Coordinates of C-alpha atoms and ligand atoms in Angstrom, one line a residue:
Chain A
X1 CA -111.6 -25.1 -136.6
X2 CA -108.5 -25.2 -138.8
X3 CA -106.8 -21.8 -138.9
X4 CA -104.0 -21.1 -141.4
X5 CA -102.0 -17.9 -141.3
X6 CA -99.6 -16.9 -144.1
X7 CA -96.9 -14.8 -142.4
X8 CA -95.2 -14.8 -139.0
X9 CA -94.8 -11.2 -138.1
X10 CA -96.8 -8.5 -136.2
X11 CA -100.2 -9.1 -138.0
X12 CA -99.8 -12.9 -137.8
X13 CA -98.9 -12.9 -134.1
X14 CA -101.8 -10.5 -133.4
X15 CA -104.1 -13.1 -135.0
X16 CA -102.7 -16.0 -133.0
X17 CA -103.2 -14.0 -129.8
X18 CA -106.7 -13.0 -130.9
X19 CA -107.6 -16.6 -131.7
X20 CA -106.1 -18.1 -128.6
X21 CA -107.9 -15.5 -126.3
X22 CA -111.1 -17.3 -127.2
X23 CA -110.3 -20.6 -128.9
X24 CA -107.8 -22.9 -127.1
X25 CA -108.6 -25.9 -129.2
X26 CA -108.5 -25.1 -132.9
X27 CA -105.4 -25.9 -134.8
X28 CA -103.2 -23.0 -135.9
X29 CA -100.6 -23.3 -138.7
X30 CA -98.3 -20.4 -139.6
X31 CA -96.4 -20.3 -142.9
X32 CA -93.3 -18.1 -143.1
X33 CA -90.9 -17.7 -145.9
X34 CA -88.4 -16.0 -143.6
X35 CA -86.7 -18.8 -141.6
X36 CA -86.8 -17.2 -138.2
X37 CA -88.7 -17.2 -135.0
X38 CA -91.0 -14.1 -135.1
X39 CA -88.9 -11.0 -134.9
X40 CA -89.4 -7.3 -134.7
X41 CA -88.7 -6.0 -138.2
X42 CA -88.0 -2.4 -137.0
X43 CA -85.1 -3.7 -135.0
X44 CA -82.9 -4.5 -138.0
X45 CA -81.3 -1.0 -137.8
X46 CA -80.7 -1.5 -134.0
X47 CA -79.0 -4.8 -134.8
X48 CA -76.5 -3.0 -137.1
X49 CA -75.9 -0.5 -134.4
X50 CA -75.3 -3.4 -132.0
X51 CA -78.0 -2.0 -129.7
X52 CA -79.7 -5.4 -129.8
X53 CA -78.5 -8.9 -130.5
X54 CA -80.3 -11.1 -133.0
X55 CA -81.7 -13.1 -130.1
X56 CA -83.1 -10.0 -128.5
X57 CA -85.0 -9.1 -131.6
X58 CA -87.6 -11.9 -130.9
X59 CA -91.0 -10.3 -131.0
X60 CA -92.3 -13.0 -128.7
X61 CA -90.6 -15.4 -126.2
X62 CA -89.1 -18.7 -127.3
X63 CA -92.1 -20.5 -125.8
X64 CA -94.6 -18.6 -127.9
X65 CA -95.4 -21.4 -130.4
X66 CA -95.7 -24.1 -127.9
X67 CA -97.6 -22.0 -125.4
X68 CA -100.1 -21.1 -128.2
X69 CA -100.1 -24.6 -129.7
X70 CA -99.1 -23.3 -133.2
X71 CA -97.3 -25.2 -135.9
X72 CA -94.8 -23.0 -137.8
X73 CA -93.8 -24.1 -141.3
X74 CA -90.9 -22.5 -143.0
X75 CA -92.0 -22.4 -146.7
X76 CA -93.6 -20.1 -149.2
X77 CA -97.3 -20.1 -149.8
X78 CA -97.6 -20.1 -153.6
X79 CA -101.3 -20.5 -154.2
X80 CA -104.7 -20.3 -152.5
X81 CA -107.5 -22.5 -153.7
X82 CA -110.5 -20.7 -152.4
X83 CA -113.0 -23.3 -153.6
X84 CA -111.3 -26.3 -152.1
X85 CA -110.1 -24.1 -149.2
X86 CA -106.5 -25.1 -149.4
X87 CA -103.2 -23.3 -149.4
X88 CA -100.4 -24.8 -151.6
X89 CA -96.8 -24.4 -150.4
X90 CA -93.6 -24.4 -152.5
X91 CA -92.5 -27.6 -150.7
X92 CA -95.5 -29.4 -152.2
X93 CA -97.5 -29.4 -149.0
X94 CA -101.2 -28.6 -149.1
X95 CA -102.8 -27.0 -146.1
X96 CA -106.6 -27.3 -145.7
X97 CA -108.1 -24.3 -143.9
X98 CA -111.4 -23.4 -142.2
X99 CA -110.4 -19.8 -141.9
X100 CA -107.4 -18.3 -143.7
X101 CA -105.4 -15.1 -142.8
X102 CA -103.0 -13.5 -145.3
X103 CA -100.6 -11.5 -143.2
X104 CA -98.0 -11.3 -145.9
X105 CA -96.7 -7.8 -145.2
X106 CA -94.9 -5.7 -147.7
X107 CA -91.8 -5.8 -149.9
X108 CA -89.4 -3.2 -151.0
X109 CA -90.7 -1.3 -153.9
X110 CA -87.6 -0.5 -155.9
X111 CA -87.8 2.2 -158.5
X112 CA -86.6 0.5 -161.8
X113 CA -83.7 2.9 -162.3
X114 CA -81.8 2.4 -165.6
X115 CA -78.6 0.5 -165.1
X116 CA -79.5 -0.7 -161.6
X117 CA -78.5 -4.3 -162.6
X118 CA -74.9 -3.1 -163.1
X119 CA -74.6 -2.2 -159.4
X120 CA -72.9 -5.1 -157.7
X121 CA -73.4 -4.1 -154.0
X122 CA -77.1 -3.2 -154.1
X123 CA -79.4 -3.9 -151.1
X124 CA -82.8 -3.2 -149.8
X125 CA -83.5 -2.8 -146.0
X126 CA -86.6 -4.7 -145.2
X127 CA -85.7 -7.8 -143.1
X128 CA -83.1 -9.6 -141.1
X129 CA -81.5 -11.2 -144.1
X130 CA -81.1 -7.8 -145.8
X131 CA -79.5 -6.4 -142.7
X132 CA -77.1 -9.3 -142.4
X133 CA -76.1 -9.0 -146.1
X134 CA -75.7 -5.3 -145.9
X135 CA -73.6 -5.7 -142.7
X136 CA -71.3 -8.1 -144.5
X137 CA -70.7 -5.7 -147.4
X138 CA -69.8 -2.7 -145.2
X139 CA -66.2 -1.7 -144.7
X140 CA -64.9 1.1 -142.5
X141 CA -63.9 3.2 -145.6
X142 CA -66.8 2.4 -147.9
X143 CA -69.1 5.1 -149.3
X144 CA -72.7 4.2 -148.9
X145 CA -75.5 5.8 -151.0
X146 CA -79.0 5.4 -149.7
X147 CA -81.8 6.2 -152.1
X148 CA -84.9 7.5 -150.3
X149 CA -85.1 9.6 -147.1
X150 CA -88.2 7.9 -145.7
X151 CA -88.4 6.1 -142.4
X152 CA -86.6 3.0 -143.7
X153 CA -83.9 4.9 -145.5
X154 CA -83.1 7.0 -142.5
X155 CA -83.3 4.1 -140.0
X156 CA -80.8 2.4 -142.3
X157 CA -78.5 5.5 -142.3
X158 CA -78.6 5.6 -138.5
X159 CA -77.8 1.9 -138.3
X160 CA -74.8 2.0 -140.6
X161 CA -73.2 5.5 -140.1
X162 CA -70.5 4.1 -137.7
X163 CA -69.8 1.1 -139.9
X164 CA -69.1 3.0 -143.1
X165 CA -66.8 5.7 -144.3
X166 CA -69.6 8.0 -145.5
X167 CA -73.3 7.8 -145.8
X168 CA -75.2 10.0 -148.4
X169 CA -79.0 10.0 -148.7
X170 CA -80.5 11.1 -152.0
X171 CA -84.2 12.0 -152.0
X172 CA -86.3 13.1 -154.9
X173 CA -88.7 15.1 -152.6
X174 CA -87.6 18.5 -151.2
X175 CA -87.6 17.2 -147.7
X176 CA -86.8 14.2 -145.6
X177 CA -89.5 12.0 -144.0
X178 CA -92.1 13.5 -146.3
X179 CA -94.8 11.1 -145.2
X180 CA -94.5 12.1 -141.5
X181 CA -93.1 15.6 -141.3
X182 CA -94.0 19.0 -142.7
X183 CA -91.3 21.2 -144.3
X184 CA -90.3 23.0 -141.1
X185 CA -90.1 19.9 -138.9
X186 CA -88.2 18.0 -141.6
X187 CA -85.5 20.8 -141.6
X188 CA -85.0 20.4 -137.9
X189 CA -84.7 16.7 -138.0
X190 CA -82.4 16.8 -141.1
X191 CA -80.0 19.3 -139.3
X192 CA -79.8 16.9 -136.4
X193 CA -79.1 13.8 -138.6
X194 CA -76.5 15.8 -140.5
X195 CA -74.7 16.7 -137.3
X196 CA -74.3 13.0 -136.8
X197 CA -72.4 12.5 -140.0
X198 CA -75.0 11.7 -142.7
X199 CA -75.2 13.9 -145.8
X200 CA -78.3 14.7 -147.8
X201 CA -79.1 15.6 -151.4
X202 CA -82.7 16.7 -151.6
X203 CA -84.8 17.4 -154.7
X204 CA -82.3 15.1 -156.4
X205 CA -83.6 12.8 -159.1
X206 CA -81.5 9.8 -160.0
X207 CA -81.5 9.1 -163.7
X208 CA -79.4 6.1 -164.0
X209 CA -76.6 4.0 -162.5
X210 CA -73.4 2.7 -163.9
X211 CA -71.7 0.2 -161.6
X212 CA -70.5 2.5 -158.8
X213 CA -71.8 5.8 -160.0
X214 CA -75.2 7.4 -159.8
X215 CA -76.1 10.1 -162.4
X216 CA -78.6 12.8 -161.3
X217 CA -80.9 14.5 -163.7
X218 CA -79.3 17.9 -162.9
X219 CA -75.9 16.5 -164.2
X220 CA -74.4 15.8 -160.8
X221 CA -72.7 12.4 -160.2
X222 CA -72.2 10.4 -157.0
X223 CA -69.6 7.7 -156.5
X224 CA -70.4 4.9 -154.1
X225 CA -69.3 1.4 -153.0
X226 CA -72.6 0.2 -151.5
X227 CA -76.1 1.1 -152.6
X228 CA -79.3 0.8 -150.5
X229 CA -82.6 1.5 -152.2
X230 CA -85.3 2.5 -149.8
X231 CA -87.8 4.0 -152.3
X232 CA -90.9 2.7 -150.6
X233 CA -92.8 -0.5 -149.9
X234 CA -95.5 -2.3 -151.8
X235 CA -98.0 -4.6 -150.2
X236 CA -97.7 -8.4 -151.0
X237 CA -101.1 -9.0 -152.5
X238 CA -100.4 -11.6 -155.3
X239 CA -101.8 -14.6 -153.4
X240 CA -105.2 -13.1 -153.4
X241 CA -105.3 -11.8 -157.0
X242 CA -108.4 -13.0 -158.7
X243 CA -109.8 -14.2 -155.3
X244 CA -110.5 -11.1 -153.3
X245 CA -110.8 -7.4 -154.0
X246 CA -107.5 -5.6 -154.2
X247 CA -106.8 -1.9 -154.8
X248 CA -103.3 -1.0 -153.9
X249 CA -103.5 -3.2 -150.9
X250 CA -105.9 -6.1 -150.1
X251 CA -109.3 -4.4 -149.2
X252 CA -110.6 -5.3 -145.8
X253 CA -113.5 -4.2 -143.7
X254 CA -113.4 -3.3 -140.0
X255 CA -113.5 -7.0 -139.2
X256 CA -110.3 -7.6 -141.3
X257 CA -112.4 -9.7 -143.7
X258 CA -111.5 -9.6 -147.4
X259 CA -114.3 -9.9 -150.0
X260 CA -113.6 -13.7 -150.2
X261 CA -115.4 -16.1 -147.9
X262 CA -113.4 -17.2 -144.9
X263 CA -110.3 -15.3 -146.0
X264 CA -109.1 -12.5 -143.8
X265 CA -106.1 -10.1 -144.3
X266 CA -104.2 -7.9 -141.9
X267 CA -101.2 -5.7 -141.7
X268 CA -98.9 -4.2 -144.3
X269 CA -100.5 -6.2 -147.2
X270 CA -103.9 -4.4 -146.6
X271 CA -105.6 -1.2 -147.2
X272 CA -108.2 0.2 -144.7
X273 CA -110.0 3.4 -143.8
X274 CA -107.9 6.0 -141.9
X275 CA -110.4 7.5 -139.5
X276 CA -108.4 10.8 -139.4
X277 CA -109.1 11.5 -143.1
X278 CA -111.8 9.1 -144.0
X279 CA -109.7 7.8 -146.9
X280 CA -108.8 4.2 -147.6
X281 CA -105.0 3.9 -147.2
X282 CA -102.1 1.5 -146.7
X283 CA -100.8 2.1 -143.2
X284 CA -97.6 0.2 -143.2
X285 CA -97.0 0.4 -139.5
X286 CA -96.6 -2.1 -136.8
X287 CA -99.3 -1.1 -134.3
X288 CA -102.0 -1.2 -137.0
X289 CA -100.7 -4.6 -138.2
X290 CA -100.9 -6.1 -134.8
X291 CA -104.4 -4.7 -134.1
X292 CA -105.8 -5.7 -137.5
X293 CA -104.3 -9.1 -137.0
X294 CA -105.8 -9.5 -133.5
X295 CA -109.2 -8.3 -134.8
X296 CA -108.9 -10.9 -137.7
X297 CA -108.1 -13.6 -135.2
X298 CA -111.1 -12.8 -133.0
X299 CA -113.5 -12.8 -136.0
X300 CA -112.0 -16.0 -137.4
X301 CA -112.7 -17.6 -134.0
X302 CA -116.3 -16.4 -134.2
X303 CA -116.2 -13.4 -132.0
X304 CA -117.7 -10.4 -133.7
X305 CA -115.1 -7.7 -133.4
X306 CA -114.5 -4.4 -135.2
X307 CA -111.2 -2.5 -135.4
X308 CA -112.3 1.0 -136.4
X309 CA -109.6 3.2 -135.1
X310 CA -106.9 2.8 -137.7
X311 CA -104.9 6.0 -138.2
X312 CA -101.4 6.6 -139.5
X313 CA -99.2 7.1 -136.5
X314 CA -95.5 6.8 -135.9
X315 CA -92.9 7.1 -133.2
X316 CA -89.3 7.1 -134.3
X317 CA -86.1 8.4 -133.0
X318 CA -83.0 9.3 -135.0
X319 CA -79.7 9.7 -133.2
X320 CA -81.6 10.5 -130.0
X321 CA -84.0 13.0 -131.4
X322 CA -87.6 11.7 -131.0
X323 CA -90.5 12.3 -133.4
X324 CA -94.1 11.3 -132.7
X325 CA -96.8 12.0 -135.3
X326 CA -100.3 10.9 -136.0
X327 CA -103.3 11.6 -138.2
X328 CA -103.7 13.9 -141.1
X329 CA -102.1 17.3 -141.4
X330 CA -104.9 19.5 -142.5
X331 CA -107.0 22.3 -141.0
X332 CA -105.9 25.1 -138.8
X333 CA -102.5 24.9 -137.1
X334 CA -101.4 25.4 -133.5
X335 CA -97.7 25.9 -133.5
X336 CA -95.1 26.0 -130.8
X337 CA -91.6 26.0 -132.0
X338 CA -89.5 26.9 -129.0
X339 CA -86.8 24.4 -128.1
X340 CA -89.1 21.6 -129.1
X341 CA -91.4 21.5 -132.0
X342 CA -95.1 21.0 -131.9
X343 CA -97.8 21.3 -134.5
X344 CA -101.5 20.4 -134.0
X345 CA -103.8 20.4 -137.0
X346 CA -107.5 20.8 -136.4
X347 CA -110.8 21.7 -138.1
X348 CA -114.6 21.2 -137.6
X349 CA -114.2 20.8 -133.8
X350 CA -111.8 17.8 -134.3
X351 CA -108.1 17.2 -134.0
X352 CA -106.9 15.8 -137.3
X353 CA -103.2 15.3 -136.7
X354 CA -100.1 16.3 -134.8
X355 CA -96.3 16.4 -135.0
X356 CA -94.0 16.5 -132.0
X357 CA -90.3 16.7 -132.3
X358 CA -88.1 16.5 -129.2
X359 CA -90.5 16.6 -126.3
X360 CA -93.0 13.8 -126.9
X361 CA -94.3 13.5 -123.4
X362 CA -97.9 12.2 -123.1
X363 CA -98.4 12.3 -126.9
X364 CA -101.0 9.5 -126.6
X365 CA -103.5 12.0 -125.2
X366 CA -103.4 13.7 -128.6
X367 CA -103.6 10.4 -130.4
X368 CA -106.7 9.5 -128.4
X369 CA -108.4 12.8 -129.4
X370 CA -107.9 11.9 -133.0
X371 CA -108.9 8.2 -132.7
X372 CA -112.0 9.0 -130.6
X373 CA -112.9 12.0 -132.8
X374 CA -113.4 13.9 -129.6
X375 CA -115.3 17.2 -130.1
X376 CA -112.7 19.9 -129.1
X377 CA -115.5 22.0 -127.7
X378 CA -116.0 19.3 -125.0
X379 CA -112.4 19.8 -123.7
X380 CA -110.2 22.7 -122.7
X381 CA -108.5 22.8 -126.1
X382 CA -106.2 25.8 -125.1
X383 CA -104.8 23.8 -122.2
X384 CA -104.4 20.6 -124.3
X385 CA -102.6 22.6 -127.0
X386 CA -100.0 23.7 -124.5
X387 CA -99.8 20.5 -122.5
X388 CA -101.4 17.2 -123.4
X389 CA -103.1 16.4 -120.1
X390 CA -106.2 14.7 -118.6
X391 CA -106.9 18.1 -116.9
X392 CA -108.3 19.3 -120.2
X393 CA -111.2 16.9 -119.9
X394 CA -114.4 17.5 -117.9
X395 CA -114.5 16.4 -114.3
X396 CA -116.9 13.6 -115.2
X397 CA -114.7 12.4 -118.0
X398 CA -111.7 12.5 -115.7
X399 CA -113.5 10.4 -113.1
X400 CA -114.5 7.9 -115.7
X401 CA -110.8 7.7 -116.8
X402 CA -109.2 7.5 -113.4
X403 CA -111.8 5.9 -111.3
X404 CA -113.2 8.7 -109.2
X405 CA -115.4 8.0 -106.2
X406 CA -116.5 4.4 -105.9
Chain B
X1 CA -108.1 -7.4 -110.4
X2 CA -107.1 -4.7 -108.0
X3 CA -106.2 -1.4 -109.5
X4 CA -105.2 2.1 -108.3
X5 CA -108.2 4.4 -108.5
X6 CA -108.0 8.2 -108.2
X7 CA -110.5 10.5 -106.5
X8 CA -109.6 14.0 -107.3
X9 CA -111.9 15.5 -104.7
X10 CA -109.5 14.2 -102.0
X11 CA -106.2 15.0 -103.7
X12 CA -104.2 17.6 -101.9
X13 CA -101.6 17.9 -104.6
X14 CA -98.9 17.2 -102.0
X15 CA -97.0 14.9 -104.4
X16 CA -96.3 12.4 -101.7
X17 CA -97.4 9.7 -104.1
X18 CA -94.7 10.8 -106.5
X19 CA -92.0 10.6 -103.7
X20 CA -93.2 7.2 -102.5
X21 CA -93.2 5.9 -106.1
X22 CA -89.6 7.2 -106.6
X23 CA -88.5 5.8 -103.2
X24 CA -90.1 2.4 -104.0
X25 CA -88.3 2.3 -107.3
X26 CA -85.0 3.2 -105.6
X27 CA -85.2 -0.1 -103.6
X28 CA -83.4 1.7 -100.7
X29 CA -84.3 1.6 -97.1
X30 CA -84.3 5.2 -96.0
X31 CA -86.5 7.6 -97.9
X32 CA -84.7 10.8 -96.9
X33 CA -81.4 9.3 -97.9
X34 CA -82.7 7.8 -101.1
X35 CA -84.3 11.0 -102.4
X36 CA -82.1 13.8 -100.9
X37 CA -80.9 16.1 -103.7
X38 CA -82.5 13.8 -106.3
X39 CA -84.7 15.1 -109.1
X40 CA -87.3 12.4 -109.0
X41 CA -88.8 10.8 -112.1
X42 CA -91.7 8.8 -110.8
X43 CA -94.1 6.6 -112.7
X44 CA -97.1 8.3 -111.1
X45 CA -97.5 12.0 -111.9
X46 CA -99.6 14.8 -110.4
X47 CA -101.5 17.0 -112.8
X48 CA -102.4 20.3 -111.1
X49 CA -104.1 23.4 -112.4
X50 CA -106.4 26.1 -110.8
X51 CA -106.7 24.3 -107.5
X52 CA -107.6 20.9 -109.0
X53 CA -105.1 18.1 -108.7
X54 CA -105.0 14.4 -109.3
X55 CA -102.4 11.6 -109.8
X56 CA -102.1 9.7 -113.1
X57 CA -100.5 6.3 -113.4
X58 CA -101.0 3.3 -115.6
X59 CA -104.6 2.1 -115.7
X60 CA -103.7 -1.4 -116.5
X61 CA -106.3 -1.4 -119.3
X62 CA -107.9 -4.7 -120.2
X63 CA -107.3 -3.9 -123.9
X64 CA -103.9 -2.1 -123.6
X65 CA -103.0 -0.1 -126.6
X66 CA -99.4 0.2 -125.5
X67 CA -99.0 -3.6 -125.4
X68 CA -100.6 -4.1 -128.8
X69 CA -98.6 -1.3 -130.3
X70 CA -95.2 -2.2 -128.8
X71 CA -92.9 -2.9 -131.7
X72 CA -90.4 -5.1 -129.9
X73 CA -92.6 -7.2 -127.5
X74 CA -91.1 -5.4 -124.5
X75 CA -94.6 -4.7 -123.0
X76 CA -96.8 -7.6 -121.9
X77 CA -99.6 -8.5 -119.6
X78 CA -98.7 -10.7 -116.6
X79 CA -101.7 -11.6 -114.4
X80 CA -103.5 -8.5 -115.5
X81 CA -100.5 -6.2 -114.8
X82 CA -98.9 -4.4 -117.7
X83 CA -95.2 -4.8 -117.3
X84 CA -92.3 -3.5 -119.3
X85 CA -89.2 -5.6 -119.9
X86 CA -86.7 -2.7 -119.9
X87 CA -84.0 -4.9 -121.4
X88 CA -86.1 -5.4 -124.5
X89 CA -87.2 -1.8 -124.8
X90 CA -85.3 0.3 -127.4
X91 CA -86.9 3.6 -126.5
X92 CA -88.9 4.1 -129.7
X93 CA -91.8 5.5 -127.6
X94 CA -94.6 3.9 -129.7
X95 CA -96.2 3.2 -126.3
X96 CA -96.1 6.9 -125.4
X97 CA -97.7 7.6 -128.8
X98 CA -100.5 5.1 -127.9
X99 CA -101.3 5.6 -124.2
X100 CA -104.5 7.7 -124.0
X101 CA -103.7 8.6 -120.4
X102 CA -100.2 9.8 -120.9
X103 CA -99.1 7.3 -118.2
X104 CA -95.9 6.0 -119.8
X105 CA -92.7 8.1 -119.5
X106 CA -89.0 7.9 -120.2
X107 CA -86.5 6.9 -117.6
X108 CA -83.0 8.3 -117.3
X109 CA -81.5 5.8 -119.7
X110 CA -84.0 6.5 -122.5
X111 CA -86.1 3.4 -122.2
X112 CA -89.6 3.6 -120.8
X113 CA -91.0 3.3 -117.3
X114 CA -94.5 2.8 -116.1
X115 CA -96.4 1.8 -113.0
X116 CA -96.4 -1.9 -112.3
X117 CA -98.3 -1.6 -109.1
X118 CA -95.2 -2.4 -107.0
X119 CA -96.6 -6.0 -106.6
X120 CA -93.3 -7.6 -107.5
X121 CA -91.2 -5.4 -105.2
X122 CA -93.4 -4.2 -102.4
X123 CA -96.6 -6.3 -102.5
X124 CA -98.9 -3.4 -103.2
X125 CA -98.6 0.2 -104.6
X126 CA -96.3 2.4 -102.5
X127 CA -98.1 5.5 -103.8
X128 CA -101.4 4.4 -102.3
X129 CA -99.8 3.5 -99.0
X130 CA -98.1 7.0 -99.0
X131 CA -101.3 9.0 -99.8
X132 CA -102.3 10.8 -96.7
X133 CA -105.9 11.5 -97.7
X134 CA -107.2 8.4 -99.5
X135 CA -107.2 10.2 -102.8
X136 CA -105.6 7.0 -104.1
X137 CA -107.1 3.6 -103.3
X138 CA -106.0 0.1 -104.4
X139 CA -109.1 -2.1 -104.7
X140 CA -111.2 -4.4 -106.8
X141 CA -114.0 -2.7 -108.7
X142 CA -116.6 -3.8 -111.3
Ligands
FAD1 C1 -86.3 -0.9 -141.2 C2 -87.7 -0.8 -140.8 C3 -88.1 0.0 -139.8 C4 -89.4 0.1 -139.4 N1 -89.7 0.9 -138.3 C5 -91.0 0.9 -137.8 C6 -91.3 1.7 -136.7 O1 -90.4 2.3 -136.1 N2 -92.6 1.7 -136.3 C7 -93.6 1.1 -137.0 O2 -94.7 1.1 -136.6 N3 -93.3 0.3 -138.1 C8 -92.0 0.3 -138.5 N4 -91.7 -0.5 -139.6 C9 -92.8 -1.2 -140.3 C10 -93.2 -2.5 -139.7 O3 -92.1 -3.3 -139.6 C11 -94.3 -3.2 -140.4 O4 -95.5 -2.3 -140.4 C12 -94.8 -4.5 -139.8 O5 -93.7 -5.4 -139.7 C13 -95.9 -5.1 -140.6 O6 -96.2 -6.3 -140.1 P1 -96.9 -7.4 -141.0 O7 -97.1 -8.6 -140.1 O8 -98.1 -6.8 -141.7 O9 -95.9 -7.8 -142.2 P2 -94.4 -8.1 -142.2 O10 -93.7 -7.7 -141.0 O11 -93.9 -7.6 -143.5 O12 -94.4 -9.7 -142.3 C14 -94.9 -10.5 -143.3 C15 -94.3 -11.8 -143.3 O13 -94.9 -12.7 -144.3 C16 -94.0 -13.4 -145.0 N5 -94.6 -13.7 -146.3 C17 -95.0 -12.9 -147.3 N6 -95.5 -13.6 -148.3 C18 -95.4 -15.0 -148.0 C19 -95.8 -16.2 -148.6 N7 -96.3 -16.2 -149.8 N8 -95.5 -17.3 -147.9 C20 -95.0 -17.3 -146.7 N9 -94.6 -16.2 -146.0 C21 -94.8 -15.0 -146.7 C22 -92.9 -12.3 -145.2 O14 -91.7 -12.9 -145.6 C23 -92.8 -11.7 -143.8 O15 -92.0 -12.6 -143.0 C24 -90.4 -0.6 -140.1 C25 -90.1 -1.4 -141.2 C26 -88.7 -1.5 -141.5 C27 -88.4 -2.4 -142.7

């Protein structure tokens, strides 16, 4: 079998490991338009903080490609010929495939603000090259404006706060991290990040830019030297246009198959069903990318496999304050807002979602209740609300989990 | 592969497993000296409530969600044992988000710690050797 994978990040690596767990012989070719050994994209902010070196960002060891007998080509895939089963690269090469995986990820979705072209020092924060370019533009006295208080904007803020004179984050929504936090939780995290030297302007709509100045719709103006736009990501779907079904992301089933024969897709470029809400969504997060990729790889190699437990879930720390969240925030709410912050959302005998800030111990027990759609009536829900613990399960269930008697 | 199995019927809740784990991790020779005055942070943890108790440590799953979810590649499987490369962990806790057993925790420096069965350091799990009542066994099953 000839496997071709477009991409070289989490989803692609998952696919290689999936394929090689069952097929040691088939040829695997990876195509990457980022000229690097596979690296952990989330680490770009840690690189700026000097918490990791570029070498330590490698997502897999140096021996990965040789050990898995893969060929890695640094080029851009420009076209897929689904009839002839070939991928055309920008260097003129044509790659025939038996099974193809598009693991093309996502790109920065930059809001087309008026006057943006007049800004000289404008960056996005999606990859290693972005991080290097941004680093080179930063000076100890420079004023940085970050547009967007999502995960990527705030990770960027954390990464550069010590390298810049000031960092201001402008956000159109009324709270930070609106995709992962509720209003109350967002306030708590915001206060913490502010205490570390980052300023926020919320419910602030940028109308236009003029070189080093941003104009807000309420008349306010912000002067800056360096601009980072982090206004969201969009899935890279173009290669499959006219070939497979695409909504916002490439549509895949639980086997990571697209609607086109022998073409699979995985990771940030796709859209799939979130089991916590039943809705089809883009879940641009690394664990889902890896698992969809692995599932694709197994199916490409002929092993019938389904990945049916995709949910939005995120673990992130900002200046030492940890947040873990998962699922959908709907239903009744269990709250505990003492020193740490906890919210559990449940309805119809199921846990739908949760948010933990500060104490994130054993969070995975909550995640497993969501993923497994565990009936809450089958466990000690009161106990699990207070402390995520295996004690909340029945004795039989505990024995199954831990081994019990032989 | 040999794994640690837990039989709660035999667990006394004495927490010796926790102490043996912490002692093994300390790599010192004398247990009393190693642990005196120390607030231990072991990779195996007793859960106790209403007279029931049992120890929880990494199950070394065959399909480990923590390894698949790890954003840096710090977690991997070596001969069936799930190991954490602490130097490559940045403390994002995606593994804590993922582990259905709550068996991964934070160490003093903010990176993660988990049971690695003591095979590299002590040949076999110290918690099992230290369990006075066979509530923990280290054996091949299935
Ligand atoms: C700053 C930052 C922080 C993040 N933090 C977290 C976090 O804490 N936790 C988390 O879960 N997720 C985080 N994410 C998201 C995570 O990085 C992504 O979900 C993950 O990388 C998706 O993997 P992927 O393989 O689908 O795609 P990507 O990592 O986007 O990789 C796709 C690759 O394909 C290449 N490519 C695209 N088109 C072509 C083509 N035509 N030809 C050749 N190559 C092509 C791209 O250049 C890229 O190298 C973060 C992202 C960023 C930017």
